[in-house]
Amino acid sequence: LSQRPVLPAKLINGGIAGLVGVTCVFPIDLAKTRLQNQRSGQQLYKNMMDCLIKTVKSEGYFGMYRGAAVNLTLVTPEKAIKLAANDFFRHQLSKDGGRLTVFKEMLAGCCAGMCQVIITTPMEMLKIQLQDAGRLAAQQRVIPSVATTLKMGGTSAVLSRSYNTSPGAQVMRVSATQITRELLKTKGVTGLYRGLGATLMRDIPFSVVYFPLFAHLHQLGQRSSEDSSVPFYWSFMSGCFAGCTAAVAVSPCDVVKTRLQSLRKGANEETYNGVVDCVRKILRKEGPGAFLKGASCRALVIAPLFGIAQVMYFVGVGEFLLGYTPYNIYSA
């Protein structure tokens, strides 16, 4: 077998990893979107657990999976493009036979990040509308005076009552296809790519940090200089740690992206024209701390996602399904 990675096997691994990972961590991702979108004066949710409990109360268990269908449909091609592109660029950059420098590793990661936004931007655009619908509905149900005094902490009884009202739960049941149709009709294809700049701002630095960091951590786990294989748990830990570090590093860009891609706003929530305007308004109205909203949620989402992805890769599920023996790619 040549040293070149077997692309179909890579794509299968990336795809399966994406599906498994998203199913595991989607509720945390939903909490992240809602926490990032809530403004300082109108806090419906105190933290991630509070958000998930209130979501289950008002929207049922499956309320935590609002928007998951879009993600599950598109995460396979997205992960596949990202992982395959990184491998492809690493292969191209190491053609002279020498070892990849950190700069070249970052360059490969950067190119992979640029490739994936083709799918990431519309996927996240649709997912955010569906994830945020419940927050906006809940905000409508909570009387404005409660919303402002919420941070005082003395209104839990009123709040819990308003969360159990069933008519409110029916507010705005939109589907991804409806949103897509509406966007294409009113804004054309560019409507689906709203927030593209912010997505690039988040995904390119993410890939630049993640891929070299993972490659180096992974190398540390090699059994010996002759035996380049790495234990199963080390792949998982390396993926988790690198993913977690990169996720927190680009968290401010993720907040900007979420705000820009949210089409429907709650009461008294400002609109933004572009990245710079968004950064300026968040800084002025909510302070620098707002850029880390949902950062811990994002770390909790990304770490297992990439941990699972790397395990699928190194176990060689795709190779096995295609009839190659597992592990043979990495023994080269």
Coordinates of C-alpha atoms in Angstrom, one line a residue:
L1 CA 0.0 0.0 0.0
S2 CA 1.4 3.4 -0.9
Q3 CA 2.0 6.0 1.7
R4 CA -0.8 8.1 0.3
P5 CA -3.8 8.0 2.5
V6 CA -6.7 6.0 1.1
L7 CA -9.3 8.7 0.6
P8 CA -12.6 6.6 0.6
A9 CA -11.5 5.1 3.9
K10 CA -10.8 8.5 5.3
L11 CA -14.2 9.8 4.2
I12 CA -16.0 6.9 5.8
N13 CA -14.0 7.3 9.1
G14 CA -14.7 11.1 9.1
G15 CA -18.4 10.5 8.4
I16 CA -19.0 7.9 11.0
A17 CA -17.1 9.9 13.6
G18 CA -19.2 12.9 12.8
L19 CA -22.5 11.1 13.2
V20 CA -21.5 9.4 16.5
G21 CA -20.0 12.6 17.9
V22 CA -22.9 14.9 17.0
T23 CA -25.4 12.5 18.5
C24 CA -23.5 12.5 21.8
V25 CA -22.9 16.2 22.2
F26 CA -25.7 17.9 20.4
P27 CA -27.6 19.1 23.5
I28 CA -24.5 20.8 24.8
D29 CA -24.1 22.5 21.4
L30 CA -27.7 23.7 21.7
A31 CA -27.0 25.2 25.2
K32 CA -23.9 26.9 23.7
T33 CA -25.9 28.6 21.0
R34 CA -28.6 29.8 23.4
L35 CA -26.0 31.0 26.0
Q36 CA -24.1 32.9 23.3
N37 CA -27.3 34.6 22.0
Q38 CA -28.7 35.8 25.3
R39 CA -27.9 39.4 26.1
S40 CA -26.7 40.5 29.5
G41 CA -30.0 42.2 30.6
Q42 CA -32.2 39.3 29.6
Q43 CA -30.7 36.2 31.0
L44 CA -33.0 33.2 30.7
Y45 CA -30.3 30.7 31.4
K46 CA -27.7 30.9 34.2
N47 CA -25.4 28.2 32.8
M48 CA -25.4 25.1 30.6
M49 CA -27.2 22.8 33.0
D50 CA -29.9 25.4 33.7
C51 CA -30.4 25.8 30.0
L52 CA -30.7 22.1 29.4
I53 CA -33.2 21.6 32.3
K54 CA -35.4 24.5 31.1
T55 CA -35.2 23.2 27.6
V56 CA -36.4 19.8 28.6
K57 CA -39.2 21.3 30.8
S58 CA -40.6 23.6 28.1
E59 CA -39.8 21.6 24.9
G60 CA -39.5 18.0 26.0
Y61 CA -36.5 15.7 25.7
F62 CA -36.3 16.1 21.9
G63 CA -36.2 19.9 22.4
M64 CA -32.5 19.4 23.1
Y65 CA -32.1 18.0 19.6
R66 CA -33.7 20.9 17.7
G67 CA -31.6 21.3 14.6
A68 CA -29.9 18.0 14.9
A69 CA -31.3 16.7 11.7
V70 CA -29.5 19.4 9.7
N71 CA -26.3 18.7 11.6
L72 CA -26.5 14.9 11.1
T73 CA -27.2 15.3 7.4
L74 CA -24.3 17.7 6.8
V75 CA -21.7 16.8 9.4
T76 CA -20.6 13.7 7.4
P77 CA -19.5 15.7 4.3
E78 CA -18.2 18.5 6.5
K79 CA -16.0 16.3 8.7
A80 CA -15.0 14.2 5.7
I81 CA -13.9 17.4 3.8
K82 CA -12.0 18.8 6.7
L83 CA -10.0 15.6 7.6
A84 CA -9.4 14.5 4.0
A85 CA -8.3 18.0 3.0
N86 CA -5.9 18.2 5.9
D87 CA -4.4 14.8 4.9
F88 CA -4.2 15.8 1.3
F89 CA -2.4 19.1 2.0
R90 CA 0.0 17.4 4.5
H91 CA 0.8 14.9 1.8
Q92 CA 1.4 17.6 -0.8
L93 CA 3.6 19.6 1.5
S94 CA 5.7 16.7 2.6
K95 CA 6.4 15.6 -1.0
D96 CA 10.1 16.5 -0.8
G97 CA 10.4 13.6 1.7
G98 CA 11.4 15.8 4.6
R99 CA 9.4 16.0 7.8
L100 CA 6.7 18.6 8.0
T101 CA 7.7 21.8 9.8
V102 CA 5.2 23.3 12.2
F103 CA 4.6 26.1 9.7
K104 CA 3.7 23.6 7.0
E105 CA 1.4 21.7 9.4
M106 CA -0.3 25.0 10.2
L107 CA -0.6 25.8 6.4
A108 CA -2.2 22.4 5.8
G109 CA -4.7 23.0 8.7
C110 CA -5.4 26.5 7.3
C111 CA -6.2 25.1 3.9
A112 CA -8.4 22.4 5.4
G113 CA -10.3 25.0 7.4
M114 CA -10.9 27.0 4.2
C115 CA -12.3 24.0 2.4
Q116 CA -14.8 23.0 5.0
V117 CA -16.6 26.3 5.2
I118 CA -18.4 25.4 1.9
I119 CA -20.6 23.1 4.0
T120 CA -20.1 24.5 7.5
T121 CA -21.5 27.9 6.9
P122 CA -25.0 26.9 5.6
M123 CA -25.1 24.0 8.0
E124 CA -24.5 26.2 11.1
M125 CA -26.8 29.0 9.7
L126 CA -29.8 26.6 9.6
K127 CA -28.8 24.8 12.9
I128 CA -28.6 28.1 14.8
Q129 CA -32.1 29.2 13.7
L130 CA -33.6 25.9 14.9
Q131 CA -31.6 25.8 18.1
D132 CA -32.4 29.4 19.1
A133 CA -36.2 29.2 18.3
G134 CA -36.9 27.8 21.8
R135 CA -35.0 30.6 23.5
L136 CA -36.9 33.2 21.7
A137 CA -40.2 31.5 22.5
A138 CA -39.3 31.2 26.1
Q139 CA -38.3 34.9 26.1
Q140 CA -41.8 35.8 24.8
R141 CA -43.4 33.8 27.5
V142 CA -41.5 35.4 30.3
I143 CA -43.0 38.8 31.2
P144 CA -40.5 41.6 30.3
S145 CA -40.2 42.7 33.9
V146 CA -39.2 39.2 35.0
A147 CA -36.7 39.1 32.2
T148 CA -34.9 42.2 33.5
T149 CA -35.1 41.2 37.2
L150 CA -34.0 37.7 36.4
K151 CA -30.4 38.4 37.3
M152 CA -31.6 39.4 40.8
G153 CA -32.5 35.7 41.3
G154 CA -35.7 36.2 43.2
T155 CA -38.2 35.2 40.5
S156 CA -37.7 31.5 40.2
A157 CA -41.3 30.6 41.0
V158 CA -42.7 32.9 38.3
L159 CA -40.2 31.6 35.9
S160 CA -40.8 27.9 36.5
R161 CA -44.5 28.5 36.2
S162 CA -44.1 30.3 32.9
Y163 CA -41.9 27.4 31.7
N164 CA -44.6 24.9 32.2
T165 CA -47.2 26.6 30.0
S166 CA -47.9 24.4 27.1
P167 CA -49.3 26.9 24.6
G168 CA -45.9 28.7 24.6
A169 CA -44.1 25.6 23.6
Q170 CA -45.8 25.7 20.3
V171 CA -44.4 29.1 19.3
M172 CA -42.5 29.0 15.9
R173 CA -42.1 25.4 14.9
V174 CA -39.9 26.0 11.8
S175 CA -38.1 23.4 9.8
A176 CA -34.7 23.6 8.0
T177 CA -36.4 23.2 4.6
Q178 CA -38.7 26.1 5.4
I179 CA -35.8 28.4 6.4
T180 CA -33.7 27.3 3.3
R181 CA -36.6 27.9 1.0
E182 CA -37.3 31.3 2.5
L183 CA -33.6 32.4 2.4
L184 CA -33.2 31.2 -1.2
K185 CA -36.3 33.1 -2.2
T186 CA -35.5 36.3 -0.5
K187 CA -31.7 36.5 -0.5
G188 CA -30.5 33.8 -3.0
V189 CA -27.6 31.4 -2.2
T190 CA -25.8 34.2 -0.4
G191 CA -28.5 34.1 2.3
L192 CA -27.3 30.6 3.3
Y193 CA -23.7 32.0 3.5
R194 CA -24.4 34.8 5.9
G195 CA -21.6 34.9 8.5
L196 CA -19.1 33.3 6.0
G197 CA -16.4 35.8 7.1
A198 CA -16.9 34.9 10.8
T199 CA -17.0 31.2 10.0
L200 CA -13.6 31.5 8.3
M201 CA -12.3 33.6 11.2
R202 CA -13.3 30.8 13.5
D203 CA -12.4 27.7 11.4
I204 CA -9.1 28.7 9.9
P205 CA -7.4 29.5 13.3
F206 CA -9.1 26.4 14.8
S207 CA -7.5 24.1 12.2
V208 CA -4.2 26.0 12.5
V209 CA -4.1 25.2 16.2
Y210 CA -5.8 21.8 16.2
F211 CA -4.0 19.8 13.5
P212 CA -0.3 20.5 14.4
L213 CA -1.1 20.2 18.1
F214 CA -2.8 16.9 17.6
A215 CA 0.0 15.6 15.4
H216 CA 2.6 16.4 18.0
L217 CA 0.6 15.1 21.0
H218 CA -0.1 11.9 19.0
Q219 CA 3.6 11.4 18.2
L220 CA 4.4 11.5 22.0
G221 CA 2.3 8.4 22.4
Q222 CA 4.3 6.2 20.0
R223 CA 5.5 3.1 21.7
S224 CA 9.1 3.3 20.4
S225 CA 11.0 4.8 17.5
E226 CA 10.7 1.5 15.6
D227 CA 7.0 0.9 16.5
S228 CA 5.0 4.0 15.4
S229 CA 1.7 2.6 16.6
V230 CA -0.2 4.5 19.3
P231 CA -2.5 3.1 22.0
F232 CA -6.2 3.5 21.4
Y233 CA -6.8 5.7 24.5
W234 CA -3.9 8.0 23.5
S235 CA -5.5 8.9 20.1
F236 CA -8.7 9.7 21.9
M237 CA -7.0 11.9 24.6
S238 CA -4.9 13.7 22.0
G239 CA -8.0 14.5 19.9
C240 CA -9.9 15.7 23.0
F241 CA -7.1 17.9 24.3
A242 CA -6.2 19.4 20.9
G243 CA -9.9 20.0 20.2
C244 CA -10.5 21.5 23.6
T245 CA -7.6 23.9 23.3
A246 CA -8.4 25.0 19.8
A247 CA -12.1 25.5 20.7
V248 CA -11.4 27.8 23.6
A249 CA -8.8 29.7 21.6
V250 CA -11.3 30.7 18.9
S251 CA -14.4 31.1 21.2
P252 CA -14.7 34.8 20.6
C253 CA -15.0 34.3 16.9
D254 CA -17.7 31.7 17.5
V255 CA -19.8 34.2 19.6
V256 CA -19.5 36.7 16.7
K257 CA -20.5 34.0 14.2
T258 CA -23.5 32.9 16.3
R259 CA -24.8 36.4 16.7
L260 CA -24.4 37.2 13.0
Q261 CA -26.1 34.1 11.8
S262 CA -29.2 34.5 14.1
L263 CA -31.8 35.9 11.8
R264 CA -34.6 36.3 14.4
K265 CA -33.9 38.5 17.3
G266 CA -35.6 38.7 20.7
A267 CA -37.0 41.9 22.2
N268 CA -34.4 44.6 22.5
E269 CA -31.7 42.6 20.8
E270 CA -29.7 44.6 18.3
T271 CA -28.9 43.6 14.8
Y272 CA -25.3 43.7 13.3
N273 CA -24.0 44.6 9.9
G274 CA -20.9 42.5 9.6
V275 CA -18.1 41.3 11.9
V276 CA -16.5 44.6 12.9
D277 CA -19.9 46.1 13.8
C278 CA -20.8 43.0 15.8
V279 CA -17.5 43.1 17.7
R280 CA -17.9 46.8 18.5
K281 CA -21.5 46.5 19.7
I282 CA -20.8 43.4 21.9
L283 CA -17.8 45.2 23.5
R284 CA -19.8 48.4 24.1
K285 CA -22.9 46.8 25.5
E286 CA -21.8 43.6 27.2
G287 CA -18.0 44.0 27.7
P288 CA -15.2 41.7 26.8
G289 CA -16.5 38.8 29.0
A290 CA -19.3 38.3 26.4
F291 CA -16.9 36.9 23.9
L292 CA -16.3 33.9 26.1
K293 CA -20.1 33.1 26.4
G294 CA -20.6 29.4 25.9
A295 CA -16.8 28.7 25.8
S296 CA -16.9 25.8 28.2
C297 CA -19.9 24.3 26.3
R298 CA -17.9 24.6 23.1
A299 CA -14.9 22.9 24.7
L300 CA -17.3 20.1 25.9
V301 CA -18.7 19.8 22.4
I302 CA -15.5 19.9 20.4
A303 CA -13.3 17.7 22.7
P304 CA -15.3 14.4 22.4
L305 CA -16.2 15.2 18.7
F306 CA -12.5 15.2 17.7
G307 CA -11.6 12.5 20.2
I308 CA -14.1 10.2 18.6
A309 CA -13.0 11.2 15.1
Q310 CA -9.4 10.4 15.8
V311 CA -10.3 7.0 17.3
M312 CA -12.3 6.1 14.2
Y313 CA -9.3 7.0 12.1
F314 CA -6.8 5.0 14.1
V315 CA -9.0 2.0 14.6
G316 CA -9.5 2.0 10.8
V317 CA -13.3 1.5 10.5
G318 CA -13.3 2.7 6.9
E319 CA -10.3 0.5 6.0
F320 CA -12.1 -2.5 7.5
L321 CA -15.3 -1.8 5.7
L322 CA -13.5 -1.4 2.4
G323 CA -11.6 -4.7 2.9
Y324 CA -8.2 -3.3 3.8
T325 CA -6.8 -4.4 7.1
P326 CA -7.1 -1.8 9.9
Y327 CA -3.9 0.1 11.0
N328 CA -2.2 -0.4 7.6
I329 CA -2.3 3.3 6.7
Y330 CA -0.5 4.5 9.7
S331 CA 2.1 1.8 9.7
A332 CA 3.6 3.5 6.6

